[in-house]
Each structure stands twice: as C-alpha cells, then as structure tokens.
Coordinates of C-alpha atoms and ligand atoms in Angstrom, one line a residue:
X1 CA -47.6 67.0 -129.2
X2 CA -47.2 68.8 -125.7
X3 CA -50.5 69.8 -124.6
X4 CA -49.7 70.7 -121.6
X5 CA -49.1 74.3 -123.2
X6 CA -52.4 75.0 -123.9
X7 CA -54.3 76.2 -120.8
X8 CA -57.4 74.4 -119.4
X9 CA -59.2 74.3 -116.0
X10 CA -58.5 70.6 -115.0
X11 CA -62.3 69.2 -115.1
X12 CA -60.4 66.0 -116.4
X13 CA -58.5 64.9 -113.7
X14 CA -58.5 61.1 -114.5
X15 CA -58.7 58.8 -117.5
X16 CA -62.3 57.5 -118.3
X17 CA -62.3 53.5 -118.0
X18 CA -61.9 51.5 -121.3
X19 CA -64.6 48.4 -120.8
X20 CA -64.7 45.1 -122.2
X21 CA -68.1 44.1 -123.4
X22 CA -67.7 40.5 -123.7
X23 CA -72.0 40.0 -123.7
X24 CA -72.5 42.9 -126.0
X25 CA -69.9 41.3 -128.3
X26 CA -71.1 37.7 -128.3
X27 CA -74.9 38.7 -128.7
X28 CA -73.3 40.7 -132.0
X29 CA -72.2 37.4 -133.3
X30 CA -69.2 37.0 -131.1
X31 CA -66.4 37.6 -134.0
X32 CA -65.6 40.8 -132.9
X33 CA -64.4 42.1 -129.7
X34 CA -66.5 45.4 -128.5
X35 CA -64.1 47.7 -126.0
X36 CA -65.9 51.0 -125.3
X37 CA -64.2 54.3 -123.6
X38 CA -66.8 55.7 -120.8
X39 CA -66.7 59.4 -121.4
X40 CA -70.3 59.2 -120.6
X41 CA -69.0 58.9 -117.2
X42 CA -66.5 62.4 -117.3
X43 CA -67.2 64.8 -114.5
X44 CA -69.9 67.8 -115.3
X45 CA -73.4 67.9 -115.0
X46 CA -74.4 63.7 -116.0
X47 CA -71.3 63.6 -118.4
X48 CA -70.5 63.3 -121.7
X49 CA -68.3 64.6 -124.2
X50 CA -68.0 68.6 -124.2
X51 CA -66.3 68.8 -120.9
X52 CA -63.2 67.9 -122.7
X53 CA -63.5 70.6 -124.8
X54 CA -64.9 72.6 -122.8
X55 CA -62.1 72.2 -119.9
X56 CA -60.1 74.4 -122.3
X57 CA -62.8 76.6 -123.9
X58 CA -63.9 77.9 -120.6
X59 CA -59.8 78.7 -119.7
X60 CA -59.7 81.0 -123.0
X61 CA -62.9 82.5 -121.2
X62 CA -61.7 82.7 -118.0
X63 CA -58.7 84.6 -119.7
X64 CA -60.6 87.3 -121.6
X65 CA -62.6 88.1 -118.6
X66 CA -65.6 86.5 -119.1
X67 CA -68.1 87.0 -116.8
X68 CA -70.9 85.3 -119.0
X69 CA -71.3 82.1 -121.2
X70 CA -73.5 82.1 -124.5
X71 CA -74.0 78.9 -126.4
X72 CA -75.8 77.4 -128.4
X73 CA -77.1 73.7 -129.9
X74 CA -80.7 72.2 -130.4
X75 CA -83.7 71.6 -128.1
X76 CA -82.2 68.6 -125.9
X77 CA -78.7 70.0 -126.3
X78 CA -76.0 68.1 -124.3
X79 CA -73.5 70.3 -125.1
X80 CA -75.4 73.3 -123.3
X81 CA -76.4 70.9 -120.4
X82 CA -72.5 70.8 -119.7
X83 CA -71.6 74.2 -120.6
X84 CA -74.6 75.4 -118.0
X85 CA -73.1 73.7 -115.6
X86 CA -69.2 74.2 -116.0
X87 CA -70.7 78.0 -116.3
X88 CA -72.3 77.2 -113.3
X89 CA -69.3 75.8 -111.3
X90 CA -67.0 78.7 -112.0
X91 CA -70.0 81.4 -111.3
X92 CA -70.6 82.6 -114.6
X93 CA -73.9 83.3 -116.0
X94 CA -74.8 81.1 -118.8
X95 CA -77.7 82.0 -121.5
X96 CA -78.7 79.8 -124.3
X97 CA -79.8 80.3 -127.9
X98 CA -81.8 77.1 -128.8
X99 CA -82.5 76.0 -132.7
X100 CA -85.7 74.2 -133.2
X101 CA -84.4 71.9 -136.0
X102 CA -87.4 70.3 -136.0
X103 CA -90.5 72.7 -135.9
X104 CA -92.6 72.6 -132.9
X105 CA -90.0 70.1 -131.3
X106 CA -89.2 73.2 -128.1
X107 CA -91.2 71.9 -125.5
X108 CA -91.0 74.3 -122.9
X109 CA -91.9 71.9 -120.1
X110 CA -90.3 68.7 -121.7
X111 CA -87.8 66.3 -119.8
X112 CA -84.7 65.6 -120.2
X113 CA -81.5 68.4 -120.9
X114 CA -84.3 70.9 -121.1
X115 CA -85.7 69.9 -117.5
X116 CA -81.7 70.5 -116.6
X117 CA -81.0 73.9 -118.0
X118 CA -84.2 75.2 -115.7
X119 CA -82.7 72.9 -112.8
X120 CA -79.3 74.2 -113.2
X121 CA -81.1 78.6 -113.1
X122 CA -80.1 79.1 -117.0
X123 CA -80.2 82.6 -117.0
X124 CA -82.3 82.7 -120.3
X125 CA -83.3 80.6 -123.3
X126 CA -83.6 82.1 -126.7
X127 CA -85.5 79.7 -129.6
X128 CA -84.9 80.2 -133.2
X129 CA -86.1 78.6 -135.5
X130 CA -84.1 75.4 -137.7
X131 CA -81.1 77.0 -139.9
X132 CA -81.1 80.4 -138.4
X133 CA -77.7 81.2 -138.3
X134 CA -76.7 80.3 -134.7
X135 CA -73.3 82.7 -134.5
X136 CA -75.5 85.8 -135.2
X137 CA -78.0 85.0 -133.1
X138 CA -75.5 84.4 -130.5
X139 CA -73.5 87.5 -130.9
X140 CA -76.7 89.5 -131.2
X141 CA -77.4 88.6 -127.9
X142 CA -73.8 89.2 -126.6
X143 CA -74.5 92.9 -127.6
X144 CA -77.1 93.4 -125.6
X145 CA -75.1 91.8 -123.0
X146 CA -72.2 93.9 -123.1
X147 CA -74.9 97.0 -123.2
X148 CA -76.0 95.6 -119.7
X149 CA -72.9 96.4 -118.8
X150 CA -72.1 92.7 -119.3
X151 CA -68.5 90.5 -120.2
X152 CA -70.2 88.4 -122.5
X153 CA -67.9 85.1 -124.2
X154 CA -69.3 82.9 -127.0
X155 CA -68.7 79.4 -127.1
X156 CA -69.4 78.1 -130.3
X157 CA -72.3 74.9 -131.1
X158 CA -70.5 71.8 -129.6
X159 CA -67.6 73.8 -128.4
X160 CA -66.4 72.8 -132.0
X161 CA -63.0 74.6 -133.0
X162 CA -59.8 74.2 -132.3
X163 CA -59.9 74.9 -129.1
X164 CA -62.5 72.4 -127.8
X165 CA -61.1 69.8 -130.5
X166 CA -57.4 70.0 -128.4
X167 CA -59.6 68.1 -125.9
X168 CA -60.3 65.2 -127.9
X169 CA -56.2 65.5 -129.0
X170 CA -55.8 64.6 -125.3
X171 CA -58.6 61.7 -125.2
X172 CA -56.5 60.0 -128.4
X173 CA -53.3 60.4 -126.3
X174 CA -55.1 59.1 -122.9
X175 CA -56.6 56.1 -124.6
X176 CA -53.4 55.4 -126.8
X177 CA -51.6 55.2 -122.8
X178 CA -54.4 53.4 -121.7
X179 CA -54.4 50.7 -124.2
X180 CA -50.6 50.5 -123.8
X181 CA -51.2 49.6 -119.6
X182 CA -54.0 47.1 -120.4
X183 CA -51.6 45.8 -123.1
X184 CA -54.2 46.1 -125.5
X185 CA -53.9 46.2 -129.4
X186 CA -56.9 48.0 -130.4
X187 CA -58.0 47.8 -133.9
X188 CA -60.4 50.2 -135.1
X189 CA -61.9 53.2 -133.6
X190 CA -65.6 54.1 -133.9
X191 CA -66.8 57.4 -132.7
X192 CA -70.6 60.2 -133.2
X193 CA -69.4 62.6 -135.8
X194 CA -71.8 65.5 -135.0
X195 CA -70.2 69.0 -135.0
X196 CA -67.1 67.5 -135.5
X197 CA -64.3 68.4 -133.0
X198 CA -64.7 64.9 -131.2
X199 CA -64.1 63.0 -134.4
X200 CA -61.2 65.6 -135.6
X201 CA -59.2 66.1 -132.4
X202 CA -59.3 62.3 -132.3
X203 CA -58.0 61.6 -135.6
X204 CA -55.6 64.5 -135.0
X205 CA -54.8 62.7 -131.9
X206 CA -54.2 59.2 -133.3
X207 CA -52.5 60.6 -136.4
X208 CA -50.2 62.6 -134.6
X209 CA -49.3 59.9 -132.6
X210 CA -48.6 57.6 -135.3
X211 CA -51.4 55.0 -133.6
X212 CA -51.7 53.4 -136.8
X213 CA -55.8 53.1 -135.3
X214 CA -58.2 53.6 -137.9
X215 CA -61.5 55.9 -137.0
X216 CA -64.6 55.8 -138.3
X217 CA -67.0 58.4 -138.0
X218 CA -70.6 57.7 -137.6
X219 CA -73.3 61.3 -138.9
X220 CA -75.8 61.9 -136.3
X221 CA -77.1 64.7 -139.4
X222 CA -75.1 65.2 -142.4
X223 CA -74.0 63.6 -145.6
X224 CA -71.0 61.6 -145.9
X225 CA -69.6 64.6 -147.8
X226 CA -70.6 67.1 -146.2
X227 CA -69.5 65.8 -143.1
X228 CA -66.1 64.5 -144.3
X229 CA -65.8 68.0 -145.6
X230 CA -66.4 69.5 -141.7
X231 CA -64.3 67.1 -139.8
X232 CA -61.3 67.2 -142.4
X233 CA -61.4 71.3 -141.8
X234 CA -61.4 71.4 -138.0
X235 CA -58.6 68.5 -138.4
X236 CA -56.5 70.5 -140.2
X237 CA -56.8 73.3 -138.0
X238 CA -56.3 71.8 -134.6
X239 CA -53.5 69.9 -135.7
X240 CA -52.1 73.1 -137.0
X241 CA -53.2 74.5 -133.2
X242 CA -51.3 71.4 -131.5
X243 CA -48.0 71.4 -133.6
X244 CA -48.3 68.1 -135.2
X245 CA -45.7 67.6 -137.9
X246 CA -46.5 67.6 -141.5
X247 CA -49.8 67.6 -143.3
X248 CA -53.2 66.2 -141.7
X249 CA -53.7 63.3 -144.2
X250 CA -57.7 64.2 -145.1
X251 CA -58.1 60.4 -146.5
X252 CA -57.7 59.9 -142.2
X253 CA -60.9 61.3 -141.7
X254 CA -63.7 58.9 -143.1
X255 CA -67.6 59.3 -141.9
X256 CA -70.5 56.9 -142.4
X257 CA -74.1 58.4 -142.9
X258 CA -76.5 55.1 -143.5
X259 CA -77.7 55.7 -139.5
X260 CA -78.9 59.3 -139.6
X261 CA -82.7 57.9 -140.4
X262 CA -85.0 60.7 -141.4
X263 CA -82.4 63.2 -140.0
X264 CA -81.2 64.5 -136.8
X265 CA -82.5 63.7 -133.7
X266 CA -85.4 61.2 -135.3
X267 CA -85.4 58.4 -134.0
X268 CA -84.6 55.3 -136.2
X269 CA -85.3 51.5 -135.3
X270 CA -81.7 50.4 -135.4
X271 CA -80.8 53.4 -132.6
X272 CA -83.7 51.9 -130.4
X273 CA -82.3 48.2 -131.4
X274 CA -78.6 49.5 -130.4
X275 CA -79.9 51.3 -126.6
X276 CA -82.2 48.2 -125.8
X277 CA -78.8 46.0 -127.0
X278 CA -75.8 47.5 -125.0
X279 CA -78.4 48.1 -122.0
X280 CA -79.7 44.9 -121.6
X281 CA -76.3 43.3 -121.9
X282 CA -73.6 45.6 -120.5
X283 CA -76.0 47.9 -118.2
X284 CA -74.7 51.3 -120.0
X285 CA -77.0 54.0 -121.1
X286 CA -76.6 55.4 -124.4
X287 CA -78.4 58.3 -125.8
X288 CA -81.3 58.6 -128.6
X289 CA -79.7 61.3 -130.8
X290 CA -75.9 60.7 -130.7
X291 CA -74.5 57.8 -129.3
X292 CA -77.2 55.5 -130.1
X293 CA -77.2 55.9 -133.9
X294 CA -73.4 56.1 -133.6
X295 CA -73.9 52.3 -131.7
X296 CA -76.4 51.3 -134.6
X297 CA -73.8 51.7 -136.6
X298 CA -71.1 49.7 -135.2
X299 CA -73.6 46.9 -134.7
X300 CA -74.2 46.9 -138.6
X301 CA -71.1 47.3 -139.6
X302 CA -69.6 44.7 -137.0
X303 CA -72.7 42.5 -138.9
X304 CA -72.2 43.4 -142.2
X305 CA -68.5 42.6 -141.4
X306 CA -66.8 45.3 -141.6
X307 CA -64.2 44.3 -139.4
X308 CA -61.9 41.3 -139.7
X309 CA -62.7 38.6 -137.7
X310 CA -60.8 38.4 -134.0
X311 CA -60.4 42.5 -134.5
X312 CA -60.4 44.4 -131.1
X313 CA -62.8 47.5 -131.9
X314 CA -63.2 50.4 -129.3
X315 CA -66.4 52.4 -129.5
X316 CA -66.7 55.8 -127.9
X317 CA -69.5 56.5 -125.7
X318 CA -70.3 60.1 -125.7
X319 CA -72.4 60.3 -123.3
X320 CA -76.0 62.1 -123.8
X321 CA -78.6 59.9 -121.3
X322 CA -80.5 62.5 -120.0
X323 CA -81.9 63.2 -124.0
X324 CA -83.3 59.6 -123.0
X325 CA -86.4 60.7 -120.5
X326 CA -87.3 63.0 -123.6
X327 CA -87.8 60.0 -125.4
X328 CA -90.2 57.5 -123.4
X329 CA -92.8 57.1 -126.3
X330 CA -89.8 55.9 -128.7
X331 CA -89.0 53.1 -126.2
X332 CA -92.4 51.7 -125.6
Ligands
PLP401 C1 -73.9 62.8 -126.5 C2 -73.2 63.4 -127.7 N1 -72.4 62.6 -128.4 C3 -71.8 63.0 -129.5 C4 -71.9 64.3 -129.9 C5 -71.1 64.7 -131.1 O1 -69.9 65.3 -130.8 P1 -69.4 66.4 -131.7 O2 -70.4 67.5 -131.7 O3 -68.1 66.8 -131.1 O4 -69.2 65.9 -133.1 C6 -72.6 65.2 -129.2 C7 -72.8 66.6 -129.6 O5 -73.5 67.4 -129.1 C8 -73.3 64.7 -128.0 O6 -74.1 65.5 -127.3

C-alpha cells in the first residue's frame, strides 16, 4: 500500500521509539516480554494519537479551503486538545462541541485538556448533553459559521474515518520497519479501541502487510459487539481507501470489553493499578480514560495468560496524560 498518494501535512516526521520494558515486564511475572510504541510522545500539543490522523484530516481541510476547524469528543477530549492545536499551528480557528457523557462531569474551570483548550484561545465551546447526536450539533454550528461569512470544515469525533484511520495504516507500516531494524519478532499487538480508526487502520495496516501480528483491541466504552461491529466497518472502508488487495478478513479485528468498569471515562481500580505500575517501573505516563484501562488489560491478560510464555507483546501507548491532572482525587 503506497501511502504516499494520499496527502497529509507532515506533522509525523520521524518514527516514535519502540521501548523495551524489561521492569514492567518482570514485576508482571516476568513470562512475557512488554515492548510499547511511544506515540504519547508524537509532536502536537502533549501528544498522542490523533495527530496521525489528523496529519491527513487537516490536508483534506486545507484542500477545501477551510478557514475553520469544528470537532467534537467528551469533556477531557484528547482528540480536540490536538485538533486545537494542529488548528492552531496552521492559523485556523478551531471551535468545539463537547458531550457531557456523564451529567454534570463539564467543569468549566477543571484541569487538564479542558485547562488546554482555554490555553490554546479555543474560539468557543459548545456542551450537549450525553448521546446528542454530535454530527448535528456540529454541522448546526458550521451553518452559522458559514452565515458569518465563515469556511467552516468538520472533523469528525476522534478524526475517526477513513481518512484519519490511513494514519494508523502508516503507524502498522512504521512499526512493521521498525521491528525489522531492531530485528525484533513481535508477537501480539495490544492497542485502546475507542472510536475506532486507531485499532482499524492498524489492523488494516498489519493485514495488508501480511505481518502475520495479531491485535487485540481493548473498549475504553462499548461492548465487545458493538465495538467489533465499529472497528470491522471503518476497517473495511480504509482498506478499501488504501488499496489493499482482497477482502478485510473481519475475524482480524477482535475487541475485549472486561476493562471498561462502570463505563467510559470511570475510573476502575485495575486502570489506577496499571498507571501506578508502568509509572513506577518504566517512568511513562499513561492516561485515566484510554490508555490506562487499555494497560489494565494487557496486565490481566499477560496474568491470566493470554500470551504464550517467552511471547514478545507490543502495547501501544496512545498518549492522553494531561486527562491525568483532572484526576488527582482517583490517585490519592
Ligand atoms: C489517549 C487516547 N488513546 C486512545 C484513544 C482511542 O483511539 P480511537 O478513538 O482512535 O479508537 C483516544 C481517543 O480519543 C485517546 O484520546
């Protein structure tokens, strides 16, 4: 697959490291060996996943003219943390539609992304309430926009369709050359499954690539179905969008949802377990809402063995540390 055709800005400019957690791994038991790609650490405002996708979101902006970003995602949304500030870089206004998904959770003056988008001169925040429906709020407000006289462009929550997802296409082909320098043999591949175009455009990635790399996805909100159901979708469609060969083989795309807790964004004991864990032995910061459930549930499944013993398993970090300071009473 030749991504090169598809255009993008170049805000990923050099491969994220792959790092061997060798006291992470041994305070898991030491049967397994934990690798973990840092796309906490891409470029954008604090990192994280979404400038992958957005790298080529913000092109197909760029190219209709866009002289204003709208997204949307919940209260501590990472994803419009980074689209502020890619909107931001390239002088674009960027407004935001925030869902409350769990009532009375907007705090205007809390921490965190929220403390960012203010930071970063958002030009405005609208809240709605939890299960509004987040594309007509959005293009309600692009409307009145373009009556302002306004070139308004949508993005949609997580920069999930094809178009982001071809950025996680390129992260499978990066880490697949990656593991081939370090002379690597990884065998399994855990990754958040939230909207869905990071776990589908890897998948699409490793598929297409005949990687032979299983992936796992771990729900940060839905049901194993449900979510299966969303990833296998925007799969198919972004391999379609990349030219891979043949059918997306759906049985590639497998989710786990025992780590969601009480639902999204709750915090659970075994995400608290999983930030303490991988901060106290490798000194890396993951976040309360995606990565760190995503961790809690490699740690059980590397418990619960899951994985053979000896395996090589490589963990995608996401990114999402600022939703930390929003969670201080959680980690007292
Ligand atoms: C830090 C972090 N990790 C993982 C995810 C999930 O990625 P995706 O929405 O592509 O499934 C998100 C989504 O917002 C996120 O902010």
């Amino acid at each position: 697959m030749n991504l090169a055709v598809f255009p993008r800005r170049g805000y990923v400019k050099d491969p994220t490291p792959i790092e061997s957690c060798p006291a992470f791994s041994k305070a898991l038991g030491g049967k397994v060996n934990i690798f973990i790609k840092r796309d906490d650490l891409l470029p954008g405002c604090a990192g994280g996943n979404k400038t992958r996708k957005l790298d080529f979101c913000m092109a197909d902006a760029l190219a209709k003219g866009a002289d204003t970003i709208i997204t949307c995602g919940a209260v501590q949304s990472n994803h419009c943390r980074l689209t502020l500030s890619w909107a931001v870089k390239e002088g674009l206004d960027c407004h935001l539609v925030l869902e409350e998904r769990v009532k009375g959770s907007y705090k205007p003056e809390a921490s965190g992304n929220n403390f960012l988008f203010k930071l970063m001169g958002v030009k405005s925040i609208t809240v709605v309430p939890g299960g509004s429906n987040m594309m007509g709020e959005m293009e309600a407000l692009a409307a009145r926009l373009k009556e302002a006289g306004r070139t308004p462009y949508i993005i949609p929550g997580g920069a999930s369709n094809p178009i982001g997802a071809t950025g996680y296409v390129s992260c499978a082909q990066e880490t697949l050359q990656q593991l081939f320098d370090m002379g690597l043999k990884v065998d399994h591949m855990v990754v958040p499954s939230g909207s869905a175009g990071t776990h589908a455009g890897i998948v699409v990635g490793m598929v297409g690539n005949n990687a032979n790399i299983p992936v796992s996805g771990i729900n940060v909100s839905r049901t194993k179905a449900d979510q299966e159901a969303l990833v296998r979708k925007l799969a198919r469609e972004t391999a379609q969008r990349v030219g891979m060969s043949g059918e997306f083989p759906d049985e590639a795309v497998t989710c786990f949802d025992g780590y969601v807790g009480p639902g999204y964004s709750l915090p659970t004991e075994s995400m608290v377990e999983a930030v303490r864990l991988l901060a106290q032995t490798e000194g890396i910061l993951l976040d309360p809402v995606y990565s760190g459930k995503a961790m809690a549930g490699l740690v059980d499944l590397v418990r619960s063995g899951y994985f053979a013993e000896g395996s090589n398993v490589l963990f995608l970090h996401t990114g999402g540390s600022p939703a930390l300071y929003a969670y201080l009473d959680t980690f007292k």
